[in-house]
Amino acid sequence: MSRIGRWLDERLGIYGLSRAFLDRKVPGNINWFHTLGSATLILIGVQFLTGIALSMSYVPSPDHAYESVLYIDQTPFGAITRAIHRASAGLLVLLVGLHALRVFVWGAHKYPRELSWVVGALLMFIVMGFAFTGYLLPWDQKAYWATVVGTNIAGSAPFIGGSVLEFLRGGEALGAVGLTRFYGIHVWVLPAALLLLVGAHLFMVIRQGIASSPRRERLIEPEPGESRRDEYQREYAAEKAAGKPFWSSLLKDAVVGLAVVIAVVVIASILGAPLEEPADPNATAYVPRPEWYFLDMYQLLWYITGPLEPLLIFLIFTGGAALFVLVPFIDRGRARHPAKRPAAVAGGLAVVAGVVIFTYMGAISGPSVPVIPATEGMTVTDLSGLAVFNDQGCAACHTVHGLGGTSGPDLSRAGARWSASHIREYIVMPEDDEMPRFDKLTEQQLDDLVTYLKGLE
Amino acid sequence: MDPQARPPQPERDPAAAPEPVSGEAQTDPRSEARSPEPELSRRKFVIRSMTVLGALAAAVVAVPAAAFMSAPGWLSTAPKRLLSHTVSPALRAQEWTSAGPIDRLRLGQPKHMIIERPIVDGWVERDAPVGVYVLRESDTKAVVLDPHCTHLGCPVEFSTGSGSFLCPCHGGAFDPEGYPSGGPPPRRMDVYETRVEDGEVYFRDLLDPEA
């Protein structure tokens, strides 16, 4: 022990404490997958560090927010600090999700660690809350409109929606009050909640011990009639008896932690932290588009329509959140190995697949109306028809040769599927409610458009 | 941090069981001098009193702080939710504002205008540009529309070819009068109180869509 160490230990008695912490036995099959939690913690540290630095030059006011962000970007190391904060936020969302997935597949949320899961689930919501509130702060077009849409979704909830909306915005409109509220939530409320819950989460991990990786063939078979507690305690004691000291697994955490931080800096250097035009509540041509981690929810809104939409969205979001928090009380059998709980694992993978697919669809179709390019061999009429197609924003809902929206039918083979007269009638007088009537087109425009669509085969 | 203490095994540690009436009293060195019962209830009394007093102290500060923080959520004077109100800070503008002469507008074709109006945005009061669509319905009748989709508040743009307002977010569409003609919008675009006087269009507050 160094002199300083001895000096401190004499007064505080921390040597025994740290030895007990580092030398305690953990299950022997702790592996690389167990580093997801510590990597998450490291990114939280990155967010605190860069966030504090950014707060030194940021002003949460519509008059100055955008300019102060410009100022940050022009100050030495300001742009990279902001880019790291942004890249780290995205990676944090990803890592929290992977960490939760690992715990779920491992069955580590089961007895006696249910509360660790519940706290972890709340932490995931807090991370999403950080992402959502941090978004608005640069006060550019994307920030403003994504928040308008996001808060309107919350505001559409039955009964409480209006109050939630006004609580978030600090009034009916999104303006000066809303920006300071988001700032206050982002830099005070959420960090305080995060620290508290991370503390609880870590306390539980240390107090209960790290869950072993599930074994197909268990170390100890339960005795007939044995209570769950006895079974667990015998098994965990056996895991620890065959285990290794905690310090021996720390190098993996350090390696992954360093890799994650390097990844953040590399992503930040490549992507930077884009800043769009200043927020303009009067823009008409702006197409709001969420950050990638909200694309799945955004895409979901394409499929839920009708008078029950607000109720359905509310039920899906709150129901999904409640389901997520309550996972350990739903998937509660004694078996932990994924092969022995196929239904639970299938359910979990279905959720993951849904998130991935919706995110992907949101990313490719998206809300921005793509412009369908001309192809070789098109006649002049076809080209005029294509121009009408693009002018009318048809590709917002329809796909042509892999480009466009998905809420309407794919028109890549429209000419082969429908007759010219049917296409024409449908444009002017659609049979379903989803498609608007395009009955203000001139005869010439209509002729060209039909010719173009008829030519798609 | 004693490694021997994990995993917690409360059943092997009777002293740690909740409310061990006699056991607790025995561990207290003073219990020999007094009867265990009063000593125990005194302990409970102190802890519970401390909890109550602490909660009171916390409430004294937390109630006003929480009330202030949540005030915008319950202070609302307008009972109906006006989605577009939420988007445009212009709703507090009380004065009639001119949108120009009606004969500059083409019948049936909404025109996008950005007009300076006094707004109140929290502690900020100033003239700010407000975007509207003005539709001439006849020589003496016009309607001023708030250009936001009633679905989720995305900005809508009038497309002259289709004669529709189109929303880029989820494919919502409205006819020139602002009534939904396709996609998810649940109701008409928000409309300002509008009047035409001496050939000039004036608009004031957004109308309650439920009224």
XYZ file of C-alpha atoms in Angstrom:
668
model
C 0.000 0.000 0.000
C 1.308 3.433 -0.840
C 1.897 6.080 1.794
C -1.183 7.978 0.714
C -3.155 4.751 0.786
C -1.985 4.020 4.325
C -2.779 7.558 5.414
C -6.320 7.262 4.071
C -6.864 3.742 5.359
C -5.802 4.692 8.847
C -8.503 7.344 8.925
C -11.278 5.822 6.817
C -10.665 2.090 6.859
C -11.352 1.791 3.158
C -8.709 -0.798 2.345
C -10.752 -3.702 3.705
C -13.811 -2.331 1.995
C -12.230 -2.141 -1.429
C -10.573 -5.539 -0.993
C -13.903 -7.097 -0.084
C -15.469 -5.438 -3.124
C -12.777 -6.501 -5.572
C -12.057 -9.942 -4.167
C -15.636 -11.127 -3.679
C -16.436 -14.208 -5.650
C -18.620 -13.886 -8.723
C -19.895 -16.761 -10.880
C -17.190 -18.203 -13.096
C -19.109 -17.857 -16.321
C -19.193 -14.075 -16.325
C -18.256 -13.203 -19.921
C -18.081 -10.468 -22.541
C -21.859 -10.067 -22.658
C -21.729 -8.889 -19.056
C -19.828 -5.781 -20.136
C -22.921 -4.193 -21.698
C -23.985 -2.813 -18.336
C -20.641 -1.210 -17.547
C -20.395 0.166 -21.103
C -23.796 1.801 -20.554
C -22.520 3.305 -17.321
C -19.438 4.644 -19.102
C -21.588 6.352 -21.744
C -23.689 7.894 -18.997
C -20.409 9.298 -17.688
C -19.592 10.628 -21.158
C -22.995 12.332 -21.281
C -22.498 13.954 -17.892
C -19.052 15.206 -18.812
C -19.914 16.582 -22.249
C -23.312 17.814 -21.075
C -21.780 19.853 -18.264
C -19.271 21.302 -20.736
C -22.027 22.239 -23.193
C -24.153 23.839 -20.489
C -21.363 26.384 -19.967
C -22.175 28.056 -23.273
C -25.790 27.160 -23.939
C -28.733 29.523 -23.409
C -32.190 27.962 -23.172
C -34.128 30.793 -24.793
C -35.652 30.955 -28.282
C -33.803 34.220 -28.846
C -30.393 32.786 -28.094
C -30.492 28.998 -28.106
C -29.670 28.606 -31.777
C -26.996 31.285 -31.715
C -25.424 29.851 -28.581
C -25.212 26.463 -30.290
C -23.589 28.152 -33.283
C -21.179 29.755 -30.832
C -20.402 26.351 -29.305
C -19.706 24.984 -32.777
C -17.300 27.828 -33.524
C -15.428 27.625 -30.228
C -12.388 25.307 -30.290
C -13.446 21.738 -29.433
C -17.058 22.906 -29.154
C -18.265 21.148 -32.273
C -16.620 17.854 -31.322
C -17.956 18.057 -27.770
C -21.466 18.528 -29.119
C -20.929 15.761 -31.662
C -19.726 13.402 -28.918
C -22.751 14.256 -26.791
C -25.015 13.452 -29.715
C -23.236 10.258 -30.854
C -22.994 9.023 -27.292
C -26.706 9.636 -26.779
C -27.555 7.466 -29.763
C -25.168 4.729 -28.713
C -26.484 4.917 -25.165
C -30.030 4.212 -26.366
C -28.663 1.263 -28.338
C -26.574 -0.101 -25.457
C -29.367 0.210 -22.907
C -31.538 -1.798 -25.292
C -28.858 -4.448 -25.833
C -28.193 -4.637 -22.105
C -31.886 -5.224 -21.440
C -31.994 -7.816 -24.219
C -28.990 -9.643 -22.778
C -30.546 -9.709 -19.314
C -33.844 -10.947 -20.733
C -32.338 -13.730 -22.848
C -30.125 -14.789 -19.912
C -33.167 -14.902 -17.637
C -31.254 -12.665 -15.225
C -34.410 -10.693 -14.449
C -35.797 -13.657 -12.530
C -35.867 -14.303 -8.794
C -34.356 -12.633 -6.818
C -33.438 -9.822 -9.264
C -36.905 -8.619 -10.288
C -36.313 -5.189 -8.822
C -33.060 -4.762 -10.750
C -35.084 -5.211 -13.922
C -37.812 -2.797 -12.820
C -35.237 -0.134 -11.969
C -33.393 -0.884 -15.220
C -36.610 -0.470 -17.202
C -37.207 2.904 -15.537
C -33.620 3.834 -16.401
C -34.344 3.026 -20.034
C -37.339 5.372 -19.969
C -35.128 8.049 -18.423
C -32.595 7.597 -21.224
C -35.404 7.984 -23.773
C -36.540 11.060 -21.871
C -33.035 12.499 -22.140
C -33.037 11.829 -25.867
C -36.426 13.462 -26.323
C -35.738 16.564 -24.251
C -32.175 17.018 -25.516
C -33.458 17.061 -29.041
C -35.255 20.379 -28.664
C -32.388 22.337 -27.173
C -30.540 23.401 -30.377
C -33.814 25.080 -31.434
C -33.358 24.320 -35.106
C -36.091 23.167 -37.475
C -35.635 19.511 -36.656
C -35.616 20.202 -32.937
C -38.740 22.334 -33.085
C -40.903 20.178 -35.328
C -39.891 16.835 -33.860
C -40.891 18.224 -30.487
C -44.166 19.620 -31.845
C -45.045 16.182 -33.181
C -43.695 14.334 -30.139
C -45.589 16.446 -27.638
C -48.710 16.290 -29.783
C -48.560 12.502 -29.616
C -48.419 12.753 -25.826
C -51.163 15.380 -26.004
C -53.469 13.107 -27.952
C -53.759 10.721 -25.007
C -57.322 10.433 -23.725
C -58.298 12.566 -20.697
C -54.808 13.461 -19.473
C -53.347 14.367 -22.869
C -54.052 18.073 -22.669
C -52.529 18.446 -19.230
C -49.493 16.387 -20.179
C -49.006 18.526 -23.250
C -49.240 21.769 -21.325
C -47.013 20.421 -18.591
C -44.351 19.575 -21.156
C -44.653 22.781 -23.140
C -45.379 25.043 -20.235
C -48.444 26.283 -22.090
C -50.320 25.548 -25.238
C -47.680 26.747 -27.623
C -44.142 25.505 -27.913
C -42.048 28.563 -27.220
C -39.867 30.220 -24.616
C -41.501 28.500 -21.649
C -41.353 25.080 -23.257
C -37.685 25.418 -24.108
C -36.663 26.302 -20.554
C -38.805 23.474 -19.224
C -37.152 20.980 -21.520
C -33.790 22.354 -20.445
C -34.708 22.073 -16.764
C -35.952 18.532 -17.244
C -32.888 17.620 -19.298
C -30.227 18.983 -16.962
C -31.865 18.680 -13.532
C -34.839 16.353 -13.277
C -33.576 13.519 -15.434
C -29.957 13.532 -14.210
C -31.155 13.497 -10.589
C -33.509 10.611 -11.315
C -30.800 8.862 -13.294
C -28.212 9.104 -10.517
C -30.712 7.873 -7.951
C -31.791 4.895 -10.014
C -28.290 4.015 -11.233
C -27.281 4.010 -7.576
C -30.151 1.670 -6.740
C -29.375 -0.507 -9.763
C -25.693 -0.872 -8.788
C -26.533 -1.403 -5.138
C -28.730 -4.319 -6.125
C -26.070 -5.812 -8.388
C -23.483 -5.702 -5.608
C -25.863 -6.739 -2.850
C -27.322 -9.673 -4.762
C -24.241 -10.613 -6.737
C -23.927 -10.731 -10.499
C -26.281 -13.242 -12.082
C -24.433 -16.164 -13.593
C -24.861 -16.977 -17.239
C -27.642 -19.570 -17.454
C -26.482 -23.150 -17.812
C -28.251 -25.742 -19.887
C -27.085 -28.372 -17.403
C -27.389 -26.762 -14.008
C -24.659 -27.012 -11.400
C -27.154 -28.250 -8.866
C -30.441 -29.988 -9.528
C -33.340 -28.815 -7.384
C -34.480 -31.267 -4.776
C -38.098 -32.366 -4.853
C -40.289 -29.935 -3.012
C -37.474 -27.453 -2.485
C -38.575 -23.847 -2.190
C -37.463 -21.422 -4.858
C -35.393 -19.492 -2.377
C -33.523 -22.576 -1.160
C -32.976 -23.748 -4.698
C -31.652 -20.379 -5.777
C -29.387 -19.960 -2.787
C -27.845 -23.416 -3.119
C -27.287 -22.892 -6.802
C -25.818 -19.412 -6.456
C -23.546 -20.582 -3.606
C -22.335 -23.349 -5.893
C -21.780 -20.844 -8.711
C -19.707 -18.695 -6.402
C -17.803 -21.651 -5.002
C -16.823 -22.499 -8.562
C -16.419 -18.820 -9.358
C -13.643 -16.288 -9.653
C -12.846 -13.006 -7.928
C -14.652 -9.944 -9.224
C -11.451 -8.140 -10.199
C -10.548 -10.851 -12.692
C -13.415 -9.829 -14.993
C -12.767 -6.090 -14.835
C -10.310 -6.063 -17.730
C -13.104 -7.035 -20.127
C -15.155 -4.073 -18.906
C -12.197 -1.766 -19.427
C -11.557 -3.077 -22.945
C -15.193 -2.740 -23.969
C -15.494 0.608 -22.249
C -12.516 1.975 -24.140
C -13.824 0.521 -27.413
C -17.208 2.162 -26.858
C -15.669 5.541 -26.076
C -13.439 5.305 -29.168
C -16.474 4.336 -31.238
C -18.309 7.395 -29.916
C -15.454 9.716 -30.821
C -15.078 8.164 -34.285
C -18.824 8.374 -34.988
C -18.826 11.931 -33.651
C -15.923 12.910 -35.921
C -17.621 11.424 -38.972
C -21.209 12.518 -38.391
C -20.621 15.670 -36.406
C -23.624 17.371 -34.861
C -25.692 18.801 -37.708
C -27.583 22.002 -37.160
C -30.449 22.852 -39.482
C -31.990 26.251 -40.104
C -33.283 28.044 -36.972
C -36.685 26.899 -35.777
C -39.444 28.507 -37.825
C -42.982 27.878 -36.579
C -44.298 29.281 -39.868
C -42.490 26.908 -42.196
C -44.867 25.105 -44.509
C -42.528 22.971 -46.561
C -40.593 21.488 -43.660
C -40.827 17.739 -43.201
C -40.349 16.744 -39.574
C -38.271 13.648 -39.152
C -37.343 12.040 -35.847
C -33.951 10.776 -34.732
C -33.377 7.113 -35.611
C -34.311 5.771 -32.198
C -37.833 7.182 -32.479
C -38.356 6.095 -36.076
C -40.052 2.863 -35.038
C -42.738 4.711 -33.077
C -43.086 7.260 -35.869
C -43.528 4.501 -38.445
C -46.112 2.837 -36.229
C -48.294 5.930 -36.600
C -48.687 5.200 -40.301
C -50.655 2.067 -39.502
C -52.885 3.351 -36.751
C -55.611 5.540 -38.145
C -59.236 6.277 -37.578
C -61.226 7.835 -34.765
C -59.722 5.442 -32.222
C -56.175 6.455 -33.109
C -55.427 8.481 -29.932
C -56.753 5.716 -27.707
C -54.839 3.014 -29.577
C -51.585 4.967 -29.494
C -52.054 5.594 -25.791
C -52.759 1.938 -25.096
C -49.852 0.732 -27.219
C -47.323 3.120 -25.653
C -48.418 2.863 -22.026
C -49.291 -0.814 -22.353
C -45.928 -1.516 -23.948
C -44.123 0.416 -21.223
C -46.037 -1.341 -18.448
C -45.389 -4.722 -20.041
C -41.690 -3.920 -20.245
C -41.467 -2.910 -16.585
C -43.389 -5.997 -15.478
C -41.381 -8.542 -17.497
C -40.003 -10.334 -14.398
C -43.523 -10.809 -13.064
C -44.772 -12.219 -16.363
C -41.817 -14.421 -17.352
C -41.370 -15.958 -13.907
C -40.749 -19.684 -14.340
C -37.728 -21.173 -12.618
C -35.904 -22.004 -15.842
C -33.377 -19.388 -16.926
C -31.725 -20.920 -19.968
C -33.279 -19.478 -23.158
C -33.677 -22.961 -24.666
C -35.929 -23.884 -21.766
C -38.255 -20.892 -22.101
C -39.005 -20.765 -25.825
C -42.232 -18.780 -25.489
C -40.598 -15.953 -23.538
C -37.599 -15.787 -25.836
C -39.840 -15.867 -28.920
C -41.884 -13.012 -27.450
C -38.760 -11.014 -26.723
C -37.325 -11.610 -30.167
C -40.655 -10.645 -31.753
C -40.443 -7.281 -29.971
C -36.850 -6.824 -31.113
C -37.774 -7.794 -34.678
C -40.687 -5.341 -34.585
C -38.437 -2.515 -33.406
C -35.803 -3.314 -36.036
C -38.318 -3.658 -38.889
C -40.274 -0.513 -37.993
C -37.042 1.451 -37.577
C -35.835 0.222 -40.944
C -39.134 1.018 -42.653
C -39.199 4.393 -40.999
C -35.682 5.007 -42.244
C -36.326 4.054 -45.865
C -39.835 5.340 -46.490
C -39.830 8.131 -43.988
C -42.016 11.158 -44.109
C -40.002 13.132 -46.614
C -41.568 12.917 -50.028
C -39.025 11.359 -52.359
C -38.687 12.507 -55.931
C -39.042 9.611 -58.348
C -36.300 9.895 -60.953
C -36.928 9.554 -64.692
C -35.806 6.355 -66.340
C -34.470 5.706 -69.808
C -36.903 5.280 -72.656
C -39.610 7.508 -71.180
C -41.659 9.499 -73.646
C -42.307 13.203 -73.287
C -45.801 12.405 -72.009
C -44.361 9.977 -69.478
C -42.006 12.680 -68.273
C -44.826 15.199 -67.876
C -46.805 12.541 -66.039
C -43.843 11.860 -63.764
C -43.556 15.589 -63.112
C -47.228 15.663 -62.065
C -46.618 12.588 -59.892
C -43.731 14.296 -58.134
C -45.454 17.682 -57.886
C -48.455 16.127 -56.198
C -46.322 14.334 -53.635
C -47.738 10.950 -54.648
C -44.547 9.256 -53.457
C -45.385 10.230 -49.894
C -47.717 7.245 -49.852
C -46.839 5.214 -52.961
C -43.652 3.394 -53.870
C -42.316 3.324 -57.413
C -39.376 1.022 -58.046
C -38.379 0.892 -54.413
C -38.685 4.598 -53.675
C -41.571 6.147 -51.785
C -44.037 5.622 -48.961
C -45.736 2.430 -47.903
C -49.162 3.514 -46.704
C -50.655 3.271 -50.213
C -50.267 0.466 -52.726
C -46.941 -0.015 -54.515
C -47.307 1.453 -58.018
C -44.193 -0.097 -59.537
C -46.400 -2.372 -61.664
C -49.476 -0.154 -61.806
C -49.771 -0.475 -65.578
C -49.900 -4.244 -65.392
C -52.333 -4.310 -62.482
C -54.981 -1.821 -63.514
C -56.567 -0.462 -66.658
C -56.013 3.141 -67.670
C -59.640 4.041 -66.994
C -59.505 2.472 -63.550
C -56.348 4.414 -62.662
C -57.935 7.602 -63.900
C -61.140 7.094 -61.950
C -59.238 6.201 -58.831
C -57.129 9.349 -58.915
C -60.146 11.601 -59.235
C -62.535 9.647 -57.027
C -60.753 7.129 -54.776
C -62.844 4.365 -53.287
C -61.147 4.408 -49.892
C -60.877 7.221 -47.364
C -57.129 7.147 -47.018
C -56.354 8.610 -50.415
C -57.194 12.231 -51.115
C -59.199 13.103 -54.217
C -56.995 14.604 -56.856
C -59.932 16.148 -58.703
C -58.373 19.553 -59.295
C -55.896 18.313 -61.886
C -56.346 19.585 -65.425
C -57.328 17.099 -68.117
C -53.841 17.401 -69.561
C -52.189 16.675 -66.217
C -54.495 13.755 -65.629
C -53.839 12.308 -69.100
C -50.081 12.571 -68.595
C -50.226 11.055 -65.135
C -52.336 8.117 -66.298
C -50.017 7.547 -69.251
C -47.044 7.541 -66.930
C -48.637 5.147 -64.457
C -49.920 2.887 -67.226
C -46.343 2.656 -68.459
C -45.133 1.235 -65.136
C -44.812 -2.485 -65.650
C -18.931 -5.299 2.024
C -18.155 -8.567 3.823
C -18.116 -11.202 1.079
C -19.397 -13.765 3.569
C -22.578 -11.796 3.937
C -23.811 -12.559 0.425
C -26.173 -13.791 -0.751
C -28.483 -12.381 1.894
C -30.038 -15.175 3.841
C -32.499 -13.566 6.193
C -33.888 -16.890 7.456
C -30.541 -17.710 9.046
C -30.409 -14.413 10.816
C -33.341 -14.153 13.221
C -32.079 -10.884 14.636
C -32.663 -9.215 11.284
C -36.229 -10.458 10.909
C -38.799 -7.643 10.859
C -40.092 -6.533 14.195
C -38.491 -9.196 16.412
C -40.202 -7.937 19.522
C -38.345 -9.805 22.233
C -35.064 -10.262 20.366
C -34.774 -6.586 19.644
C -35.320 -5.694 23.256
C -32.672 -8.119 24.397
C -30.000 -6.594 22.209
C -30.608 -3.225 23.770
C -28.160 -2.858 26.675
C -30.617 -0.705 28.599
C -33.430 -3.242 28.398
C -32.336 -4.964 31.615
C -33.072 -1.890 33.629
C -36.504 -1.295 32.078
C -39.317 -3.409 30.778
C -38.817 -4.230 27.044
C -42.237 -3.084 25.864
C -42.038 0.666 26.543
C -38.468 0.749 25.235
C -39.592 -0.802 21.982
C -42.531 1.482 21.438
C -40.309 4.445 22.223
C -37.966 3.325 19.455
C -40.869 2.906 17.080
C -42.319 6.211 18.179
C -39.107 8.098 17.490
C -38.640 6.536 14.068
C -42.245 7.055 13.031
C -42.311 10.594 14.342
C -39.134 11.336 12.479
C -40.713 9.937 9.312
C -43.850 12.019 9.743
C -41.942 15.198 10.593
C -39.551 14.608 7.717
C -42.438 14.064 5.336
C -44.065 17.262 6.587
C -40.857 19.195 6.095
C -40.516 17.773 2.601
C -44.149 18.552 1.782
C -43.849 22.154 2.952
C -41.269 22.721 0.258
C -42.384 20.157 -2.302
C -46.022 21.249 -2.566
C -45.402 24.787 -3.799
C -42.460 23.669 -5.945
C -44.428 20.860 -7.576
C -47.494 23.063 -7.964
C -45.461 25.752 -9.676
C -43.758 23.253 -11.929
C -46.995 21.603 -12.994
C -49.017 24.837 -13.141
C -49.107 24.972 -16.940
C -50.676 21.526 -16.903
C -53.666 22.461 -14.792
C -53.913 26.222 -15.266
C -55.394 25.839 -18.700
C -58.332 28.141 -19.184
C -59.387 26.596 -22.466
C -60.992 23.256 -21.742
C -60.872 22.007 -25.307
C -57.599 21.020 -26.791
C -56.715 23.044 -29.821
C -53.925 21.130 -31.403
C -52.820 23.956 -33.607
C -52.987 26.453 -30.783
C -50.198 24.444 -29.344
C -48.114 24.976 -32.412
C -48.662 28.624 -33.022
C -48.014 31.126 -30.279
C -50.295 33.473 -32.161
C -53.393 32.410 -30.312
C -53.071 35.096 -27.718
C -53.207 37.818 -30.320
C -56.417 39.586 -29.541
C -56.543 42.296 -32.175
C -58.088 42.054 -35.594
C -55.240 41.700 -38.052
C -55.463 42.516 -41.727
C -54.663 39.863 -44.282
C -54.893 42.304 -47.180
C -57.523 43.101 -49.807
C -59.793 40.244 -50.816
C -59.532 40.990 -54.546
C -55.881 39.997 -54.504
C -56.962 36.451 -53.743
C -58.124 33.953 -56.321
C -61.440 32.265 -55.672
C -61.080 28.805 -54.182
C -57.306 28.889 -54.036
C -55.767 29.390 -50.564
C -52.863 31.787 -50.456
C -50.010 31.407 -48.016
C -49.202 34.595 -46.107
C -46.861 35.448 -43.309
C -48.269 38.307 -41.301
C -46.812 40.189 -38.338
C -48.952 39.906 -35.239
C -48.407 40.733 -31.572
C -47.702 37.538 -29.673
C -47.144 36.588 -26.065
C -44.727 33.741 -25.580
C -44.163 33.232 -21.874
C -42.337 36.364 -20.774
C -41.703 37.456 -24.363
C -44.100 39.973 -25.914
C -43.408 41.136 -29.408
C -44.567 41.257 -32.985
C -43.815 38.004 -34.684
C -44.527 36.562 -38.115
C -47.456 34.171 -38.194
C -48.107 31.909 -41.161
C -51.703 31.463 -42.372
C -53.566 30.391 -45.481
C -56.258 32.787 -46.660
C -59.047 31.411 -48.846
C -61.444 33.651 -50.739
C -64.851 31.959 -50.813
C -66.764 34.799 -52.463
C -66.393 38.555 -52.867
C -67.480 39.111 -49.296
C -66.443 35.924 -47.609
C -63.010 34.576 -46.745
C -61.578 32.067 -44.349
C -58.184 32.158 -42.659
C -56.673 28.745 -41.938
C -53.943 27.687 -39.569
C -51.494 25.678 -41.687
C -50.975 22.727 -39.373
C -52.229 19.203 -39.735
C -54.855 18.316 -37.139
C -53.309 14.892 -36.788
C -50.000 15.676 -35.092
C -49.302 19.289 -35.950
C -46.937 18.931 -38.894
C -46.900 21.889 -41.303
C -49.172 21.435 -44.310
C -48.608 22.955 -47.706
C -51.209 23.694 -50.368
C -50.590 21.794 -53.569
C -52.241 23.626 -56.450
C -52.443 20.602 -58.739
C -54.455 18.437 -56.401
C -56.200 21.418 -54.871
C -55.353 19.964 -51.473
C -53.357 20.766 -48.392
C -50.934 17.872 -48.059
C -49.197 16.868 -44.871
C -45.784 15.256 -45.343
C -45.780 13.361 -42.060
C -48.438 10.701 -42.454
C -50.071 11.556 -45.761
C -52.938 13.656 -44.439
C -54.872 15.768 -46.958
C -57.365 18.617 -46.656
C -59.517 20.324 -49.254
C -59.082 24.075 -49.876
C -61.617 24.854 -47.129
C -59.499 22.862 -44.723
C -61.802 19.860 -44.352
C -60.008 16.504 -44.217
C -60.094 14.679 -47.538
C -57.726 11.825 -46.888
C -55.332 10.206 -44.432
C -55.371 10.363 -40.654
C -56.519 13.937 -39.824
C -59.502 13.684 -37.470
C -61.015 17.109 -38.135
C -60.909 20.324 -40.066
C -57.823 22.503 -40.045
C -58.078 25.176 -37.383
C -59.813 28.320 -38.562
C -59.436 31.902 -37.399
C -62.375 34.128 -36.673
C -62.513 35.992 -39.983
C -64.429 38.975 -41.350
C -64.308 40.950 -44.575
C -64.790 44.703 -44.330
C -64.466 47.231 -47.127
C -62.883 44.567 -49.308
C -60.223 43.749 -46.749
C -59.813 40.435 -44.893
C -59.326 40.548 -41.118
C -58.720 37.676 -38.740
C -58.553 37.429 -34.966
C -58.462 34.329 -32.728
C -58.480 30.681 -33.627
C -61.975 29.279 -33.288
C -62.665 26.376 -30.983
C -63.149 23.408 -33.333
C -65.705 21.851 -30.992
C -67.873 24.933 -30.831
